[in-house]
Tab-separated table of C-alpha atoms and ligand atoms in Angstrom:
chain	number	residue	atom	x	y	z
A	77	MET	CA	-0.521	-0.136	-0.143
A	78	GLN	CA	1.174	3.658	-0.805
A	79	LEU	CA	2.590	5.169	2.080
A	80	LEU	CA	1.633	8.927	2.045
A	81	SER	CA	-1.638	9.888	0.791
A	82	ASP	CA	-2.387	11.136	-2.774
A	83	ARG	CA	-3.434	14.127	-0.935
A	84	ILE	CA	0.123	15.407	-0.131
A	85	LEU	CA	1.882	13.765	-2.812
A	86	ASN	CA	-0.670	16.203	-4.936
A	87	MET	CA	0.462	18.879	-2.750
A	88	ALA	CA	2.740	21.894	-4.223
A	89	THR	CA	5.508	22.629	-1.402
A	90	SER	CA	5.282	26.738	-0.486
A	91	ALA	CA	7.661	28.185	-2.875
A	92	THR	CA	8.267	31.007	-0.415
A	93	LEU	CA	9.311	28.564	2.533
A	94	ALA	CA	11.312	26.401	0.196
A	95	MET	CA	13.578	29.020	-1.209
A	96	ALA	CA	13.925	30.444	2.039
A	97	ALA	CA	15.373	26.896	3.565
A	98	LYS	CA	17.230	26.255	0.392
A	99	ALA	CA	19.039	29.811	1.317
A	100	ARG	CA	19.469	28.420	4.892
A	101	GLU	CA	20.997	25.401	3.870
A	102	LEU	CA	23.499	27.280	1.477
A	103	ARG	CA	24.356	29.623	4.173
A	104	THR	CA	25.153	27.190	6.370
A	105	GLU	CA	27.588	25.865	3.862
A	106	GLY	CA	29.195	29.127	3.716
A	107	LYS	CA	28.014	30.530	0.851
A	108	ASP	CA	27.024	34.299	1.411
A	109	ILE	CA	23.660	34.365	0.160
A	110	ILE	CA	21.600	38.032	0.473
A	111	GLY	CA	17.329	36.147	1.097
A	112	LEU	CA	15.486	38.188	-0.363
A	113	SER	CA	12.943	35.807	-0.582
A	114	LEU	CA	10.799	35.521	2.600
A	115	GLY	CA	8.165	38.036	2.977
A	116	GLU	CA	9.272	38.512	6.620
A	117	PRO	CA	9.952	41.849	8.455
A	118	ASP	CA	13.654	42.547	9.109
A	119	PHE	CA	12.198	44.305	11.989
A	120	ASN	CA	12.294	43.154	15.754
A	121	THR	CA	8.917	42.785	17.524
A	122	PRO	CA	8.267	45.815	19.292
A	123	ASP	CA	9.331	46.066	22.642
A	124	PHE	CA	5.885	46.806	24.441
A	125	ILE	CA	4.485	43.989	22.771
A	126	LYS	CA	7.286	41.802	24.115
A	127	GLU	CA	6.870	43.126	27.075
A	128	ALA	CA	2.887	42.160	27.015
A	129	ALA	CA	3.995	38.246	26.433
A	130	ILE	CA	6.107	38.497	29.537
A	131	GLN	CA	3.622	39.861	31.684
A	132	ALA	CA	1.040	37.151	30.262
A	133	ILE	CA	4.031	34.446	31.185
A	134	HIS	CA	3.937	36.310	34.891
A	135	ASP	CA	0.344	36.121	34.931
A	136	ASN	CA	0.314	32.160	34.199
A	137	TYR	CA	-1.350	32.096	31.365
A	138	ASN	CA	-0.586	28.826	30.514
A	139	SER	CA	-3.837	26.828	29.816
A	140	TYR	CA	-5.937	26.421	26.816
A	141	SER	CA	-7.725	29.388	25.429
A	142	PRO	CA	-11.347	29.225	23.885
A	143	VAL	CA	-10.683	27.521	20.659
A	144	ASP	CA	-11.809	30.625	18.991
A	145	GLY	CA	-9.727	32.777	20.654
A	146	TYR	CA	-9.587	34.591	24.023
A	147	VAL	CA	-12.742	36.782	24.540
A	148	ASP	CA	-11.189	40.148	25.420
A	149	LEU	CA	-8.911	39.647	21.815
A	150	LYS	CA	-12.018	39.218	19.647
A	151	GLU	CA	-13.090	42.323	21.357
A	152	ALA	CA	-9.266	44.036	20.896
A	153	ILE	CA	-10.195	42.764	17.202
A	154	ILE	CA	-13.430	44.175	17.195
A	155	THR	CA	-12.138	47.359	17.953
A	156	LYS	CA	-9.420	47.015	15.333
A	157	PHE	CA	-11.910	46.159	12.652
A	158	LYS	CA	-14.169	49.434	13.485
A	159	ARG	CA	-11.553	51.648	14.048
A	160	ASP	CA	-9.115	50.751	10.808
A	161	ASN	CA	-11.948	49.284	8.354
A	162	LYS	CA	-15.362	50.838	9.890
A	163	LEU	CA	-16.683	47.245	10.063
A	164	THR	CA	-18.698	46.211	12.847
A	165	TYR	CA	-18.655	42.394	13.922
A	166	LYS	CA	-19.616	40.366	16.648
A	167	PRO	CA	-17.684	37.901	18.751
A	168	SER	CA	-19.399	35.327	16.907
A	169	GLN	CA	-18.082	36.600	13.514
A	170	ILE	CA	-14.397	36.522	15.082
A	171	VAL	CA	-11.973	33.734	14.821
A	172	VAL	CA	-8.650	34.106	15.756
A	173	SER	CA	-5.973	31.065	14.500
A	174	THR	CA	-2.575	30.363	14.293
A	175	GLY	CA	-1.925	32.678	11.506
A	176	ALA	CA	-3.571	34.107	8.536
A	177	LYS	CA	-2.450	31.216	6.825
A	178	GLN	CA	-4.512	28.726	9.014
A	179	SER	CA	-7.711	31.385	8.706
A	180	LEU	CA	-7.284	30.604	4.830
A	181	ALA	CA	-6.629	27.179	5.708
A	182	ASN	CA	-9.727	26.260	7.406
A	183	ILE	CA	-11.928	28.751	5.165
A	184	ALA	CA	-10.541	26.630	2.139
A	185	ALA	CA	-11.770	23.420	4.086
A	186	VAL	CA	-15.214	24.592	5.674
A	187	MET	CA	-16.044	26.333	2.077
A	188	THR	CA	-15.102	23.902	-0.531
A	189	ASN	CA	-16.597	20.891	-1.663
A	190	MET	CA	-15.397	18.602	-4.878
A	191	GLY	CA	-15.538	20.741	-7.973
A	192	ASP	CA	-16.481	23.806	-6.582
A	193	GLU	CA	-14.461	27.051	-8.617
A	194	VAL	CA	-12.145	29.654	-6.603
A	195	ILE	CA	-11.523	32.853	-8.739
A	196	LEU	CA	-7.869	33.595	-8.238
A	197	PRO	CA	-6.364	37.115	-9.703
A	198	CYS	CA	-2.944	36.570	-10.782
A	199	PRO	CA	-0.890	36.950	-9.217
A	200	TYR	CA	-1.685	35.347	-6.200
A	201	TRP	CA	-0.255	34.667	-2.878
A	202	VAL	CA	1.685	31.037	-3.397
A	203	SER	CA	-0.568	29.175	-1.138
A	204	TYR	CA	-3.804	30.038	-2.142
A	205	ALA	CA	-4.306	27.667	-4.975
A	206	ASP	CA	-2.473	24.631	-2.826
A	207	LEU	CA	-5.321	25.214	-0.102
A	208	ILE	CA	-7.935	25.146	-2.431
A	209	LYS	CA	-7.003	22.277	-4.425
A	210	LEU	CA	-6.118	19.838	-0.861
A	211	ASN	CA	-9.774	20.507	-0.863
A	212	ASP	CA	-11.146	19.058	-3.642
A	213	GLY	CA	-11.529	22.781	-5.190
A	214	ILE	CA	-10.475	24.395	-8.756
A	215	PRO	CA	-8.326	27.257	-8.444
A	216	VAL	CA	-9.805	29.346	-11.904
A	217	GLU	CA	-7.001	32.140	-12.369
A	218	VAL	CA	-7.477	35.014	-13.808
A	219	LYS	CA	-4.270	36.204	-15.357
A	220	THR	CA	-3.411	40.188	-15.393
A	221	THR	CA	-0.233	41.769	-16.376
A	222	ILE	CA	1.367	45.269	-15.724
A	223	ALA	CA	-0.597	47.466	-17.933
A	224	THR	CA	-3.815	47.037	-15.548
A	225	ASP	CA	-1.091	47.445	-12.509
A	226	PHE	CA	-1.478	43.376	-11.873
A	227	LYS	CA	-5.301	44.442	-11.027
A	228	MET	CA	-7.999	42.008	-12.011
A	229	THR	CA	-10.569	44.045	-13.812
A	230	PRO	CA	-14.510	43.944	-13.575
A	231	GLU	CA	-14.663	42.448	-17.680
A	232	GLN	CA	-12.062	39.306	-16.297
A	233	LEU	CA	-13.910	38.581	-12.878
A	234	GLU	CA	-17.365	38.525	-14.903
A	235	ALA	CA	-15.991	36.474	-17.402
A	236	ALA	CA	-14.680	33.684	-15.287
A	237	ILE	CA	-17.711	33.435	-13.317
A	238	THR	CA	-19.294	29.925	-13.618
A	239	PRO	CA	-22.049	28.457	-12.035
A	240	LYS	CA	-19.668	26.506	-10.083
A	241	THR	CA	-17.941	29.823	-8.540
A	242	LYS	CA	-18.135	29.523	-5.064
A	243	MET	CA	-15.477	32.067	-4.055
A	244	ILE	CA	-13.209	34.515	-4.943
A	245	TRP	CA	-9.806	34.893	-2.941
A	246	PHE	CA	-7.508	37.655	-3.386
A	247	SER	CA	-4.869	40.241	-0.849
A	248	SER	CA	-4.914	43.914	-0.938
A	249	PRO	CA	-1.964	45.283	-0.674
A	250	CYS	CA	-1.367	42.320	-2.918
A	251	ASN	CA	1.269	39.262	-2.051
A	252	PRO	CA	3.723	39.831	-4.472
A	253	SER	CA	2.543	42.432	-6.895
A	254	GLY	CA	2.062	44.990	-3.945
A	255	SER	CA	-1.281	46.378	-5.892
A	256	VAL	CA	-3.752	48.126	-4.173
A	257	TYR	CA	-7.065	48.216	-5.038
A	258	SER	CA	-8.925	51.430	-4.361
A	259	LYS	CA	-12.647	52.184	-3.168
A	260	GLU	CA	-13.414	52.676	-6.383
A	261	GLU	CA	-12.025	49.605	-8.319
A	262	LEU	CA	-13.425	47.145	-5.326
A	263	ARG	CA	-17.033	48.891	-5.860
A	264	ALA	CA	-16.650	47.997	-9.760
A	265	LEU	CA	-16.245	44.289	-8.552
A	266	ALA	CA	-18.477	44.509	-6.233
A	267	ASP	CA	-21.115	45.509	-9.207
A	268	VAL	CA	-20.294	42.444	-10.726
A	269	LEU	CA	-20.848	40.183	-8.118
A	270	LEU	CA	-24.536	41.850	-7.013
A	271	LYS	CA	-25.692	39.317	-10.251
A	272	TYR	CA	-24.347	36.235	-8.258
A	273	PRO	CA	-25.221	36.684	-4.921
A	274	ASN	CA	-24.285	33.216	-4.258
A	275	ILE	CA	-20.286	33.789	-4.571
A	276	TYR	CA	-18.281	34.388	-1.614
A	277	VAL	CA	-15.297	36.769	-1.392
A	278	VAL	CA	-12.120	36.246	1.163
A	279	SER	CA	-10.076	39.584	1.193
A	280	ASP	CA	-6.910	38.818	2.494
A	281	GLU	CA	-5.694	41.796	4.295
A	282	ILE	CA	-2.846	41.387	5.875
A	283	TYR	CA	-1.077	43.809	4.443
A	284	GLU	CA	-3.589	46.598	5.301
A	285	HIS	CA	-1.128	48.910	6.898
A	286	ILE	CA	2.159	48.226	4.566
A	287	ASN	CA	0.754	50.776	2.426
A	288	PHE	CA	2.395	53.848	0.696
A	289	VAL	CA	-1.119	55.675	-0.873
A	290	GLY	CA	-2.399	56.061	2.899
A	291	SER	CA	-5.784	54.707	2.270
A	292	HIS	CA	-6.793	50.953	2.773
A	293	ALA	CA	-10.323	49.500	1.362
A	294	SER	CA	-11.981	46.533	2.563
A	295	ILE	CA	-14.470	45.131	0.301
A	296	ALA	CA	-16.731	44.640	3.285
A	297	GLN	CA	-16.848	47.890	4.053
A	298	PHE	CA	-19.874	47.658	0.924
A	299	GLU	CA	-23.157	46.795	3.006
A	300	ASP	CA	-24.310	44.584	0.158
A	301	MET	CA	-20.955	42.196	0.236
A	302	TYR	CA	-20.687	42.454	4.383
A	303	ASP	CA	-22.509	39.258	4.505
A	304	ARG	CA	-20.886	37.660	1.733
A	305	THR	CA	-17.009	38.553	2.552
A	306	ILE	CA	-14.625	36.953	4.963
A	307	THR	CA	-12.178	39.513	6.038
A	308	VAL	CA	-8.640	37.862	6.592
A	309	ASN	CA	-6.067	39.653	8.694
A	310	GLY	CA	-3.210	38.866	11.155
A	311	VAL	CA	-0.336	41.055	12.942
A	312	SER	CA	2.610	39.207	11.283
A	313	LYS	CA	3.507	42.058	8.849
A	314	ALA	CA	2.175	45.241	10.252
A	315	PHE	CA	3.877	44.238	13.611
A	316	ALA	CA	7.177	42.346	12.833
A	317	MET	CA	5.322	39.084	14.290
A	318	THR	CA	5.465	35.779	12.087
A	319	GLY	CA	6.530	33.323	14.598
A	320	TRP	CA	4.181	34.911	16.604
A	321	ARG	CA	1.572	32.707	14.155
A	322	ILE	CA	-1.810	35.115	15.187
A	323	GLY	CA	-3.864	35.356	12.456
A	324	TYR	CA	-7.370	35.903	12.426
A	325	ILE	CA	-11.182	36.212	10.426
A	326	GLY	CA	-14.227	38.947	10.417
A	327	ALA	CA	-17.452	36.499	8.520
A	328	PRO	CA	-20.657	35.970	8.335
A	329	GLU	CA	-21.216	33.919	12.062
A	330	LYS	CA	-22.212	30.453	10.091
A	331	ILE	CA	-18.835	30.606	8.757
A	332	ALA	CA	-16.888	31.596	11.682
A	333	ARG	CA	-18.778	28.888	13.557
A	334	ALA	CA	-17.498	26.271	11.141
A	335	CYS	CA	-14.157	27.159	11.296
A	336	ASN	CA	-14.046	27.119	15.057
A	337	LYS	CA	-15.276	23.840	14.809
A	338	MET	CA	-12.506	22.792	12.489
A	339	GLN	CA	-9.842	23.900	14.390
A	340	GLY	CA	-11.597	22.756	17.240
A	341	GLN	CA	-10.359	19.054	15.521
A	342	ILE	CA	-7.121	20.440	14.585
A	343	THR	CA	-5.395	22.953	16.967
A	344	SER	CA	-7.268	23.917	19.858
A	345	GLY	CA	-6.498	27.094	19.301
A	346	ALA	CA	-3.855	29.006	19.076
A	347	ASN	CA	-1.229	29.875	21.412
A	348	CYS	CA	-1.932	31.405	24.831
A	349	ILE	CA	0.795	33.992	25.127
A	350	ALA	CA	1.020	35.065	21.797
A	351	GLN	CA	-2.797	35.973	21.533
A	352	ARG	CA	-2.477	37.607	25.154
A	353	ALA	CA	0.682	40.042	23.611
A	354	VAL	CA	-1.896	40.889	20.234
A	355	ILE	CA	-4.024	41.970	22.426
A	356	THR	CA	-1.655	44.369	23.165
A	357	ALA	CA	-0.454	45.267	19.789
A	358	LEU	CA	-4.059	45.631	18.102
A	359	ASN	CA	-4.922	47.787	21.245
A	360	ALA	CA	-2.366	50.142	19.899
A	361	ASP	CA	-2.728	52.959	17.201
A	362	PRO	CA	-1.282	52.039	14.175
A	363	SER	CA	1.396	55.105	14.166
A	364	THR	CA	3.239	53.261	16.392
A	365	VAL	CA	4.116	50.876	13.634
A	366	LYS	CA	4.747	53.894	11.145
A	367	TYR	CA	8.404	54.242	11.355
A	368	MET	CA	8.596	50.250	9.659
A	369	ILE	CA	6.247	51.224	7.209
A	370	ASP	CA	8.217	54.427	6.678
A	371	GLU	CA	11.226	52.400	6.080
A	372	PHE	CA	9.742	50.009	3.668
A	373	LYS	CA	8.566	53.026	1.452
A	374	VAL	CA	12.280	54.195	1.505
A	375	ARG	CA	13.297	50.601	0.368
A	376	ARG	CA	10.195	50.217	-2.370
A	377	ASP	CA	11.709	53.395	-4.140
A	378	LEU	CA	15.376	51.970	-3.621
A	379	VAL	CA	14.583	48.842	-5.010
A	380	LEU	CA	12.428	50.441	-7.876
A	381	ASP	CA	15.437	52.760	-8.989
A	382	LEU	CA	18.118	50.508	-8.692
A	383	LEU	CA	15.879	47.890	-10.578
A	384	SER	CA	15.401	50.417	-13.379
A	385	THR	CA	18.953	50.752	-14.400
A	386	ILE	CA	19.238	46.824	-15.221
A	387	GLU	CA	18.091	45.687	-19.055
A	388	GLY	CA	15.056	43.407	-19.287
A	389	PHE	CA	13.535	43.943	-15.331
A	390	LYS	CA	10.127	45.938	-16.328
A	391	THR	CA	8.306	46.766	-12.578
A	392	ASN	CA	4.742	48.306	-11.846
A	393	VAL	CA	4.948	50.576	-9.019
A	394	PRO	CA	3.787	48.755	-6.189
A	395	GLU	CA	1.524	51.030	-3.468
A	396	GLY	CA	2.112	48.326	-0.257
A	397	ALA	CA	3.308	45.347	0.826
A	398	PHE	CA	7.052	44.715	0.415
A	399	TYR	CA	7.928	43.030	-2.519
A	400	VAL	CA	8.638	44.034	-6.629
A	401	PHE	CA	7.533	41.656	-9.111
A	402	PRO	CA	9.400	42.209	-12.201
A	403	ASN	CA	8.605	40.709	-15.480
A	404	ILE	CA	11.911	39.123	-16.721
A	405	SER	CA	10.761	37.074	-19.761
A	406	TYR	CA	13.061	39.242	-21.832
A	407	TYR	CA	15.820	36.719	-20.007
A	408	TYR	CA	13.786	33.750	-21.366
A	409	GLY	CA	15.309	31.901	-24.661
A	410	LYS	CA	18.753	33.497	-23.685
A	411	THR	CA	21.987	31.907	-22.445
A	412	LEU	CA	23.521	33.619	-19.082
A	413	ARG	CA	27.144	32.304	-18.364
A	414	GLY	CA	26.461	28.741	-20.375
A	415	LYS	CA	23.233	28.491	-18.492
A	416	THR	CA	20.145	28.715	-20.852
A	417	ILE	CA	16.805	30.297	-19.183
A	418	ASN	CA	14.041	29.168	-20.226
A	419	ASN	CA	11.525	30.351	-17.477
A	420	ALA	CA	11.199	32.166	-14.104
A	421	SER	CA	12.403	29.151	-12.235
A	422	ASP	CA	16.029	28.993	-14.065
A	423	PHE	CA	16.116	32.795	-13.708
A	424	SER	CA	15.448	32.505	-9.862
A	425	MET	CA	18.074	30.009	-9.267
A	426	TYR	CA	20.217	31.400	-11.703
A	427	LEU	CA	20.087	34.207	-9.402
A	428	LEU	CA	20.738	32.082	-6.477
A	429	GLU	CA	23.783	30.309	-7.715
A	430	GLU	CA	24.899	33.139	-9.469
A	431	ALA	CA	24.464	36.317	-7.808
A	432	LEU	CA	23.523	34.537	-4.458
A	433	VAL	CA	20.265	36.409	-4.118
A	434	ALA	CA	17.719	33.847	-3.443
A	435	THR	CA	14.333	35.337	-4.673
A	436	VAL	CA	11.003	33.637	-5.527
A	437	ASP	CA	9.943	32.682	-9.012
A	438	GLY	CA	6.455	34.008	-10.092
A	439	GLU	CA	5.165	30.823	-11.377
A	440	SER	CA	3.907	29.719	-8.266
A	441	PHE	CA	2.279	32.902	-7.525
A	442	GLY	CA	0.571	32.434	-10.633
A	443	ASN	CA	2.140	34.592	-13.102
A	444	PRO	CA	5.047	32.031	-14.856
A	445	ASP	CA	7.135	35.565	-16.651
A	446	CYS	CA	7.940	37.742	-13.257
A	447	ILE	CA	10.182	36.973	-10.296
A	448	ARG	CA	9.130	37.855	-6.802
A	449	ILE	CA	11.904	39.877	-4.671
A	450	SER	CA	10.889	40.749	-1.037
A	451	TYR	CA	12.677	43.961	0.620
A	452	ALA	CA	12.120	43.504	3.604
A	453	ALA	CA	15.825	43.734	3.959
A	454	SER	CA	17.968	45.839	4.630
A	455	GLN	CA	19.183	48.823	2.210
A	456	GLU	CA	22.789	47.363	2.434
A	457	GLN	CA	21.362	43.886	1.733
A	458	ILE	CA	19.148	45.486	-1.289
A	459	ILE	CA	21.938	47.536	-2.949
A	460	GLU	CA	24.685	44.608	-2.433
A	461	ALA	CA	22.147	42.432	-3.932
A	462	ILE	CA	20.965	44.262	-6.581
A	463	LYS	CA	24.161	45.060	-7.611
A	464	ARG	CA	25.161	41.194	-7.831
A	465	ILE	CA	22.007	40.922	-9.862
A	466	LYS	CA	23.073	43.257	-12.099
A	467	GLU	CA	26.346	42.135	-12.717
A	468	ALA	CA	25.107	38.161	-12.928
A	469	VAL	CA	22.714	39.269	-15.697
A	470	SER	CA	25.086	41.924	-17.829
B	165	LIG	N1	-1.815	36.096	3.533
B	165	LIG	C1	-0.808	36.767	2.862
B	165	LIG	C2	-0.902	37.766	1.462
B	165	LIG	C3	0.963	36.421	2.945
B	165	LIG	O1	1.887	37.264	2.551
B	165	LIG	C4	0.479	35.873	4.533
B	165	LIG	C5	2.572	35.805	4.365
B	165	LIG	N2	3.206	35.134	5.867
B	165	LIG	C6	0.034	35.432	4.633
B	165	LIG	C7	-1.293	35.471	4.372
B	165	LIG	C8	0.212	34.491	6.112
B	165	LIG	O2	0.337	34.992	7.250
B	165	LIG	P1	0.488	34.456	8.835
B	165	LIG	O3	0.325	33.077	8.686
B	165	LIG	O4	1.726	34.766	9.357
B	165	LIG	O5	-0.345	35.082	9.688
B	166	LIG	N1	3.686	35.123	3.278
B	166	LIG	C1	5.050	35.340	3.880
B	166	LIG	C2	5.686	35.078	2.100
B	166	LIG	O1	5.369	35.126	1.019
B	166	LIG	C3	5.944	34.264	4.369
B	166	LIG	C4	6.491	32.962	3.750
B	166	LIG	C5	4.831	32.079	3.794
B	166	LIG	O2	4.071	32.064	4.834
B	166	LIG	O3	4.549	31.318	3.169
B	166	LIG	O4	7.173	34.620	1.647
C-alpha cells in the first residue's frame, strides 16, 4: 500500500518557504546568500508587545484558550475592525487562528466542496491555490499584467464566473505584486458580484498597514458585500510578528462557527501567550508601527530605482506590501554564463547560484513571466543584492 496520501503527494511545497530553506542551507555551507525570498519583516517585534507577552507568562497564562480566541482578544479585534476598517462584527463572527495561513486553510476547508471553483486573480499569494486544491476545489486563474497594475478588471471577473464559482480570493495590498485596490476598483468588482449573490469573497488584508498610498479599502465595507465577505488579517506583517503565529477573520457567523469547529479538531486554538500579546498590539494606535512602513517605502523606492538600471526588468509601482514583482521574460531563451534561461524558475535559480541572491519564481504565484523580490531586508543588503543581480545578467 502507498505510504503517503494522494492528497499530500499532489500538493506543491510552499515555494516561499522552500526558497528560504534553500537559502539557509547554502548559508550553512558558507555561501554568502542575500535572502530576498521570504516575506518577513526584518524588524524586531516592538518592545511594548514583547512586554505584554512576558507579563502573560508571569500571569500564568498557560491553559487552553477558547478555541476561537480569548474573549478580550476578540474584543480588541472588533475594536480594530471598527477603528481601521469601519467594519462592525460581533464576537461570534471572529475566529483567532495560528496565523492568517491557518485562517485561510480553515476557510478553504469549511467552504469548498468537490469541484467548486475559486477565482484567483493572478498573481496571487503562493498558498491559495494549494489550499483550495487540498480541499478538492478548482483554482481558476485570472491573468493580469503590468498594464493593469496586476489588478483584475470587472470584465475579467465576470468572464471567469461560472455556475460552479464559489469564492474569489485576493489580497490587497497584494503579495506578490504590491498592488492596492482602491475603493472605486473594489466597488466595480462588487457591482459584478451583485448579479451573483452566491459567490463569497475572501479578502486577505494582512498587508493593510504596509500601504504607501495612505488609504486602505475593505470590500466588506460595502453593505451589499458584508454578508458574503470573509476578511482575513493578522499581526505577522505590520507588527513584525511572523513567528508568533496569530491571524484572525471577521466573517458571517455561520462561516466563523464552522472555522471554530474545524480548528477545535485540529489545533484547539492559537498559542495563549501570543494571543495575550496581540491584544496589546491591536489596541495600540497603528501610528506606533509607522516607522517600519516609512522604512519600507524608502526601500521600495530604492529597489525600483536600482532595478530600472537593469536591462529586461519591467516593474509596476507597488503601492503596498514589501515586494516587487518584475517581469523578466526578456531573458527567456537567452544563455547567461553558459546557462540557458527558459522560465522564471531557471532565472530565480540562476540568481541564487550566480548572484547568491534568493528570490522566488513567479510561477508559484500564477505568473510565470515574473520573479518576486522581497525588500524586507536592509538597504545595504538591497543595494548589494541588486548590484550582484545586475552583474550576473549583464
Ligand atoms: N496572506 C498573505 C498575502 C501573506 O503574504 C501571508 C504571509 N505569511 C499570509 C497570508 C500568512 O501570514 P501568517 O500566517 O504569518 O499570518
Ligand atoms: N507570506 C510570506 C511570503 O510570502 C511568508 C512565507 C509563507 O508564509 O509562505 O514570503
